[in-house]
Amino acid sequence: MSGTNTSVPSVLAHELPRPVPLDELAACPVTEVFRRVGDKWSMLLVIVLGGRPHRYNELHRAIEGISQRMLTRTLRNLETDGLVKREVLPTVPPSVEYSLTPLGFSLLEPISGLADWAVLHAGHFRPA
Amino acid sequence: MSGTNTSVPSVLAHELPRPVPLDELAACPVTEVFRRVGDKWSMLLVIVLGGRPHRYNELHRAIEGISQRMLTRTLRNLETDGLVKREVLPTVPPSVEYSLTPLGFSLLEPISGLADWAVLHAGHFRPA
DNA sequence: CGGAATCCCCAGTGATACTG
DNA sequence: CAGTATCACTGGGGATTCCG
């Protein structure tokens, strides 16, 4: 696997000597990750959960624009990908708490970078 | 505008004292940015252009999975958002060169962070 | 409270063909 | 070479309803 496509890491190190076997780009980890957390809500959810663990309806309220369906779906995806931990607390009215896993927290950092950029250049963007 | 929602910057500074006026989250710059460059190709394009300026077909070949339609569309979007500069060179067969603007380069950094993360944890992810 | 199930729509995306 | 134009599809995503 040393000769296939494991040398993609330097994607951003502006290193494109040759055409780059494109089948590799398709399987490129970057593309992969974007396909997983690049949707409308995932990153936002990670950011919110990065603050503190939240319960279901708490998240629903915190993000507001999101539908129950999408909230659940996104949470499940993130959970499947090992980014979010779902914990059912055996209280009388069942309460569920969602929190970031270590992996989730590690993702929080780069995402934060992006979020910071977003906040910083929010104005410079397109007026319309 | 000092009292409305310009104080969102600390999204990731785990600062959620109160419910957070959610209408603000909807208009949250982070969400905005994700809506713009969070699609399937934008970030990838930024990464590639971050290496060097590319011509149209060069990009088409570099990414491969992308269709002409999407390549053009995405480039136009990025151009509109001021992230990419389109330069027509008056050569006999017309050649067009795409490059990142300063704003585009500034975005490249946080994206790189994400890409690095992607490469790093590509394995830890969900196999299926 | 914390979901699952269902229905439905349309924006994002691809394939193909054509053009200056 | 660097696109534009059409058509068609899929699945992302919302609204609503039902369940333990």
mmCIF file with all atom_site columns, C-alpha atoms in Angstrom, chain A residues 8-9 11-12 14-16 19-20 22 25 28-31 33-40 43-44 47-48 50-52 54 61-64 80-83 103 106-108 110-119 121-122 124-126 128, chain B residues 8-9 11-12 14-16 19-20 22-23 25 28-31 33-38 40 43-44 47-48 50-52 54 61-64 80-81 83 103 106-108 110-119 121-122 124-128:
data_model
loop_
_atom_site.group_PDB
_atom_site.id
_atom_site.type_symbol
_atom_site.label_atom_id
_atom_site.label_alt_id
_atom_site.label_comp_id
_atom_site.label_asym_id
_atom_site.label_entity_id
_atom_site.label_seq_id
_atom_site.pdbx_PDB_ins_code
_atom_site.Cartn_x
_atom_site.Cartn_y
_atom_site.Cartn_z
_atom_site.occupancy
_atom_site.B_iso_or_equiv
_atom_site.pdbx_formal_charge
_atom_site.auth_seq_id
_atom_site.auth_comp_id
_atom_site.auth_asym_id
_atom_site.auth_atom_id
_atom_site.pdbx_PDB_model_num
ATOM 1   C CA . VAL A 1 8   ? -2.021  11.696 -0.612  1.00 0.00 ? 8   VAL A CA 1
ATOM 2   C CA . PRO A 1 9   ? -1.345  13.492 2.688   1.00 0.00 ? 9   PRO A CA 1
ATOM 3   C CA . VAL A 1 11  ? -2.723  17.380 -0.826  1.00 0.00 ? 11  VAL A CA 1
ATOM 4   C CA . LEU A 1 12  ? -2.403  20.828 0.517   1.00 0.00 ? 12  LEU A CA 1
ATOM 5   C CA . HIS A 1 14  ? 0.977   22.063 -3.105  1.00 0.00 ? 14  HIS A CA 1
ATOM 6   C CA . GLU A 1 15  ? 2.605   18.928 -4.385  1.00 0.00 ? 15  GLU A CA 1
ATOM 7   C CA . LEU A 1 16  ? 1.144   17.893 -7.669  1.00 0.00 ? 16  LEU A CA 1
ATOM 8   C CA . PRO A 1 19  ? -1.455  14.029 -13.095 1.00 0.00 ? 19  PRO A CA 1
ATOM 9   C CA . VAL A 1 20  ? -2.255  12.171 -9.918  1.00 0.00 ? 20  VAL A CA 1
ATOM 10  C CA . LEU A 1 22  ? -7.476  10.108 -10.188 1.00 0.00 ? 22  LEU A CA 1
ATOM 11  C CA . LEU A 1 25  ? -8.718  11.167 -5.552  1.00 0.00 ? 25  LEU A CA 1
ATOM 12  C CA . CYS A 1 28  ? -9.112  10.340 -1.261  1.00 0.00 ? 28  CYS A CA 1
ATOM 13  C CA . PRO A 1 29  ? -9.572  10.598 2.489   1.00 0.00 ? 29  PRO A CA 1
ATOM 14  C CA . VAL A 1 30  ? -10.407 14.248 2.170   1.00 0.00 ? 30  VAL A CA 1
ATOM 15  C CA . THR A 1 31  ? -13.241 13.528 -0.177  1.00 0.00 ? 31  THR A CA 1
ATOM 16  C CA . VAL A 1 33  ? -14.457 12.864 5.124   1.00 0.00 ? 33  VAL A CA 1
ATOM 17  C CA . PHE A 1 34  ? -16.261 15.632 3.317   1.00 0.00 ? 34  PHE A CA 1
ATOM 18  C CA . ARG A 1 35  ? -18.815 13.158 2.180   1.00 0.00 ? 35  ARG A CA 1
ATOM 19  C CA . ARG A 1 36  ? -19.398 12.163 5.761   1.00 0.00 ? 36  ARG A CA 1
ATOM 20  C CA . VAL A 1 37  ? -19.340 15.370 7.728   1.00 0.00 ? 37  VAL A CA 1
ATOM 21  C CA . GLY A 1 38  ? -19.643 17.833 4.908   1.00 0.00 ? 38  GLY A CA 1
ATOM 22  C CA . ASP A 1 39  ? -23.391 17.881 4.983   1.00 0.00 ? 39  ASP A CA 1
ATOM 23  C CA . LYS A 1 40  ? -25.591 20.672 6.159   1.00 0.00 ? 40  LYS A CA 1
ATOM 24  C CA . MET A 1 43  ? -20.194 20.171 11.489  1.00 0.00 ? 43  MET A CA 1
ATOM 25  C CA . LEU A 1 44  ? -22.621 22.463 13.206  1.00 0.00 ? 44  LEU A CA 1
ATOM 26  C CA . ILE A 1 47  ? -19.407 22.483 17.109  1.00 0.00 ? 47  ILE A CA 1
ATOM 27  C CA . VAL A 1 48  ? -22.366 22.628 19.438  1.00 0.00 ? 48  VAL A CA 1
ATOM 28  C CA . GLY A 1 50  ? -17.958 20.612 21.369  1.00 0.00 ? 50  GLY A CA 1
ATOM 29  C CA . GLY A 1 51  ? -19.246 23.091 23.897  1.00 0.00 ? 51  GLY A CA 1
ATOM 30  C CA . ARG A 1 52  ? -20.966 20.622 26.153  1.00 0.00 ? 52  ARG A CA 1
ATOM 31  C CA . HIS A 1 54  ? -26.494 18.004 25.038  1.00 0.00 ? 54  HIS A CA 1
ATOM 32  C CA . ARG A 1 61  ? -33.641 23.826 20.283  1.00 0.00 ? 61  ARG A CA 1
ATOM 33  C CA . ALA A 1 62  ? -30.029 24.832 20.005  1.00 0.00 ? 62  ALA A CA 1
ATOM 34  C CA . ILE A 1 63  ? -29.980 24.446 16.265  1.00 0.00 ? 63  ILE A CA 1
ATOM 35  C CA . GLU A 1 64  ? -33.581 25.180 15.619  1.00 0.00 ? 64  GLU A CA 1
ATOM 36  C CA . THR A 1 80  ? -21.615 5.426  13.559  1.00 0.00 ? 80  THR A CA 1
ATOM 37  C CA . ASP A 1 81  ? -18.487 7.252  12.528  1.00 0.00 ? 81  ASP A CA 1
ATOM 38  C CA . GLY A 1 82  ? -17.330 7.310  16.103  1.00 0.00 ? 82  GLY A CA 1
ATOM 39  C CA . LEU A 1 83  ? -17.487 11.054 16.456  1.00 0.00 ? 83  LEU A CA 1
ATOM 40  C CA . LEU A 1 103 ? -12.196 11.453 17.832  1.00 0.00 ? 103 LEU A CA 1
ATOM 41  C CA . SER A 1 106 ? -10.035 15.979 17.453  1.00 0.00 ? 106 SER A CA 1
ATOM 42  C CA . LEU A 1 107 ? -12.269 16.904 14.552  1.00 0.00 ? 107 LEU A CA 1
ATOM 43  C CA . LEU A 1 108 ? -13.534 19.873 16.480  1.00 0.00 ? 108 LEU A CA 1
ATOM 44  C CA . PRO A 1 110 ? -9.962  21.796 12.375  1.00 0.00 ? 110 PRO A CA 1
ATOM 45  C CA . ILE A 1 111 ? -13.641 22.579 12.182  1.00 0.00 ? 111 ILE A CA 1
ATOM 46  C CA . SER A 1 112 ? -13.127 25.388 14.617  1.00 0.00 ? 112 SER A CA 1
ATOM 47  C CA . GLY A 1 113 ? -10.490 26.733 12.307  1.00 0.00 ? 113 GLY A CA 1
ATOM 48  C CA . LEU A 1 114 ? -13.011 26.754 9.550   1.00 0.00 ? 114 LEU A CA 1
ATOM 49  C CA . ALA A 1 115 ? -15.630 28.329 11.760  1.00 0.00 ? 115 ALA A CA 1
ATOM 50  C CA . ASP A 1 116 ? -13.212 31.018 12.808  1.00 0.00 ? 116 ASP A CA 1
ATOM 51  C CA . TRP A 1 117 ? -12.511 31.750 9.196   1.00 0.00 ? 117 TRP A CA 1
ATOM 52  C CA . ALA A 1 118 ? -16.207 31.896 8.531   1.00 0.00 ? 118 ALA A CA 1
ATOM 53  C CA . VAL A 1 119 ? -16.794 34.401 11.278  1.00 0.00 ? 119 VAL A CA 1
ATOM 54  C CA . HIS A 1 121 ? -14.670 36.738 6.587   1.00 0.00 ? 121 HIS A CA 1
ATOM 55  C CA . ALA A 1 122 ? -18.404 36.643 6.895   1.00 0.00 ? 122 ALA A CA 1
ATOM 56  C CA . HIS A 1 124 ? -16.021 39.868 2.830   1.00 0.00 ? 124 HIS A CA 1
ATOM 57  C CA . PHE A 1 125 ? -18.208 37.312 1.226   1.00 0.00 ? 125 PHE A CA 1
ATOM 58  C CA . ARG A 1 126 ? -20.819 37.936 -1.313  1.00 0.00 ? 126 ARG A CA 1
ATOM 59  C CA . ALA A 1 128 ? -25.974 39.090 -2.400  1.00 0.00 ? 128 ALA A CA 1
ATOM 60  C CA . VAL B 1 8   ? -21.307 34.522 17.516  1.00 0.00 ? 8   VAL B CA 1
ATOM 61  C CA . PRO B 1 9   ? -17.535 34.232 17.087  1.00 0.00 ? 9   PRO B CA 1
ATOM 62  C CA . VAL B 1 11  ? -19.133 29.283 18.725  1.00 0.00 ? 11  VAL B CA 1
ATOM 63  C CA . LEU B 1 12  ? -16.348 26.886 19.319  1.00 0.00 ? 12  LEU B CA 1
ATOM 64  C CA . HIS B 1 14  ? -17.609 26.286 24.292  1.00 0.00 ? 14  HIS B CA 1
ATOM 65  C CA . GLU B 1 15  ? -19.511 29.306 25.375  1.00 0.00 ? 15  GLU B CA 1
ATOM 66  C CA . LEU B 1 16  ? -23.176 28.579 25.514  1.00 0.00 ? 16  LEU B CA 1
ATOM 67  C CA . PRO B 1 19  ? -30.181 29.108 24.914  1.00 0.00 ? 19  PRO B CA 1
ATOM 68  C CA . VAL B 1 20  ? -28.630 31.237 22.190  1.00 0.00 ? 20  VAL B CA 1
ATOM 69  C CA . LEU B 1 22  ? -31.465 30.439 17.411  1.00 0.00 ? 22  LEU B CA 1
ATOM 70  C CA . ASP B 1 23  ? -32.517 32.702 14.637  1.00 0.00 ? 23  ASP B CA 1
ATOM 71  C CA . LEU B 1 25  ? -27.620 30.335 14.330  1.00 0.00 ? 25  LEU B CA 1
ATOM 72  C CA . CYS B 1 28  ? -24.705 32.058 11.576  1.00 0.00 ? 28  CYS B CA 1
ATOM 73  C CA . PRO B 1 29  ? -21.678 32.747 9.423   1.00 0.00 ? 29  PRO B CA 1
ATOM 74  C CA . VAL B 1 30  ? -20.504 29.207 9.916   1.00 0.00 ? 30  VAL B CA 1
ATOM 75  C CA . THR B 1 31  ? -23.683 27.822 8.450   1.00 0.00 ? 31  THR B CA 1
ATOM 76  C CA . VAL B 1 33  ? -19.979 29.392 4.743   1.00 0.00 ? 33  VAL B CA 1
ATOM 77  C CA . PHE B 1 34  ? -20.771 25.722 4.886   1.00 0.00 ? 34  PHE B CA 1
ATOM 78  C CA . ARG B 1 35  ? -23.646 26.291 2.588   1.00 0.00 ? 35  ARG B CA 1
ATOM 79  C CA . ARG B 1 36  ? -21.317 27.900 0.119   1.00 0.00 ? 36  ARG B CA 1
ATOM 80  C CA . VAL B 1 37  ? -18.172 25.838 0.146   1.00 0.00 ? 37  VAL B CA 1
ATOM 81  C CA . GLY B 1 38  ? -19.490 22.776 1.911   1.00 0.00 ? 38  GLY B CA 1
ATOM 82  C CA . LYS B 1 40  ? -18.969 18.104 -2.875  1.00 0.00 ? 40  LYS B CA 1
ATOM 83  C CA . MET B 1 43  ? -13.118 22.508 -0.964  1.00 0.00 ? 43  MET B CA 1
ATOM 84  C CA . LEU B 1 44  ? -11.388 19.993 -3.159  1.00 0.00 ? 44  LEU B CA 1
ATOM 85  C CA . ILE B 1 47  ? -7.126  22.576 -2.272  1.00 0.00 ? 47  ILE B CA 1
ATOM 86  C CA . VAL B 1 48  ? -6.038  21.829 -5.797  1.00 0.00 ? 48  VAL B CA 1
ATOM 87  C CA . GLY B 1 50  ? -4.001  26.073 -3.551  1.00 0.00 ? 50  GLY B CA 1
ATOM 88  C CA . GLY B 1 51  ? -1.139  24.151 -5.108  1.00 0.00 ? 51  GLY B CA 1
ATOM 89  C CA . ARG B 1 52  ? -0.900  26.147 -8.290  1.00 0.00 ? 52  ARG B CA 1
ATOM 90  C CA . HIS B 1 54  ? -4.724  25.560 -13.139 1.00 0.00 ? 54  HIS B CA 1
ATOM 91  C CA . ARG B 1 61  ? -8.197  16.047 -15.329 1.00 0.00 ? 61  ARG B CA 1
ATOM 92  C CA . ALA B 1 62  ? -6.882  16.708 -11.860 1.00 0.00 ? 62  ALA B CA 1
ATOM 93  C CA . ILE B 1 63  ? -10.171 15.929 -10.226 1.00 0.00 ? 63  ILE B CA 1
ATOM 94  C CA . GLU B 1 64  ? -11.520 13.556 -12.761 1.00 0.00 ? 64  GLU B CA 1
ATOM 95  C CA . THR B 1 80  ? -18.583 34.923 -7.297  1.00 0.00 ? 80  THR B CA 1
ATOM 96  C CA . ASP B 1 81  ? -17.648 34.482 -3.679  1.00 0.00 ? 81  ASP B CA 1
ATOM 97  C CA . LEU B 1 83  ? -12.321 32.887 -3.595  1.00 0.00 ? 83  LEU B CA 1
ATOM 98  C CA . LEU B 1 103 ? -9.348  35.327 0.331   1.00 0.00 ? 103 LEU B CA 1
ATOM 99  C CA . SER B 1 106 ? -6.924  32.375 3.587   1.00 0.00 ? 106 SER B CA 1
ATOM 100 C CA . LEU B 1 107 ? -9.608  29.739 3.326   1.00 0.00 ? 107 LEU B CA 1
ATOM 101 C CA . LEU B 1 108 ? -7.046  27.238 2.215   1.00 0.00 ? 108 LEU B CA 1
ATOM 102 C CA . PRO B 1 110 ? -8.462  26.036 7.684   1.00 0.00 ? 110 PRO B CA 1
ATOM 103 C CA . ILE B 1 111 ? -9.407  23.650 4.922   1.00 0.00 ? 111 ILE B CA 1
ATOM 104 C CA . SER B 1 112 ? -5.936  22.230 5.039   1.00 0.00 ? 112 SER B CA 1
ATOM 105 C CA . GLY B 1 113 ? -6.436  21.615 8.705   1.00 0.00 ? 113 GLY B CA 1
ATOM 106 C CA . LEU B 1 114 ? -9.504  19.638 7.903   1.00 0.00 ? 114 LEU B CA 1
ATOM 107 C CA . ALA B 1 115 ? -7.747  17.768 5.147   1.00 0.00 ? 115 ALA B CA 1
ATOM 108 C CA . ASP B 1 116 ? -4.904  16.913 7.455   1.00 0.00 ? 116 ASP B CA 1
ATOM 109 C CA . TRP B 1 117 ? -7.364  15.569 9.943   1.00 0.00 ? 117 TRP B CA 1
ATOM 110 C CA . ALA B 1 118 ? -9.003  13.560 7.217   1.00 0.00 ? 118 ALA B CA 1
ATOM 111 C CA . VAL B 1 119 ? -5.751  11.967 6.169   1.00 0.00 ? 119 VAL B CA 1
ATOM 112 C CA . HIS B 1 121 ? -7.949  9.619  10.823  1.00 0.00 ? 121 HIS B CA 1
ATOM 113 C CA . ALA B 1 122 ? -8.901  8.082  7.521   1.00 0.00 ? 122 ALA B CA 1
ATOM 114 C CA . HIS B 1 124 ? -10.131 5.243  12.356  1.00 0.00 ? 124 HIS B CA 1
ATOM 115 C CA . PHE B 1 125 ? -13.282 5.985  10.502  1.00 0.00 ? 125 PHE B CA 1
ATOM 116 C CA . ARG B 1 126 ? -16.039 3.653  9.681   1.00 0.00 ? 126 ARG B CA 1
ATOM 117 C CA . PRO B 1 127 ? -14.882 1.003  7.195   1.00 0.00 ? 127 PRO B CA 1
ATOM 118 C CA . ALA B 1 128 ? -18.422 0.664  5.923   1.00 0.00 ? 128 ALA B CA 1
#
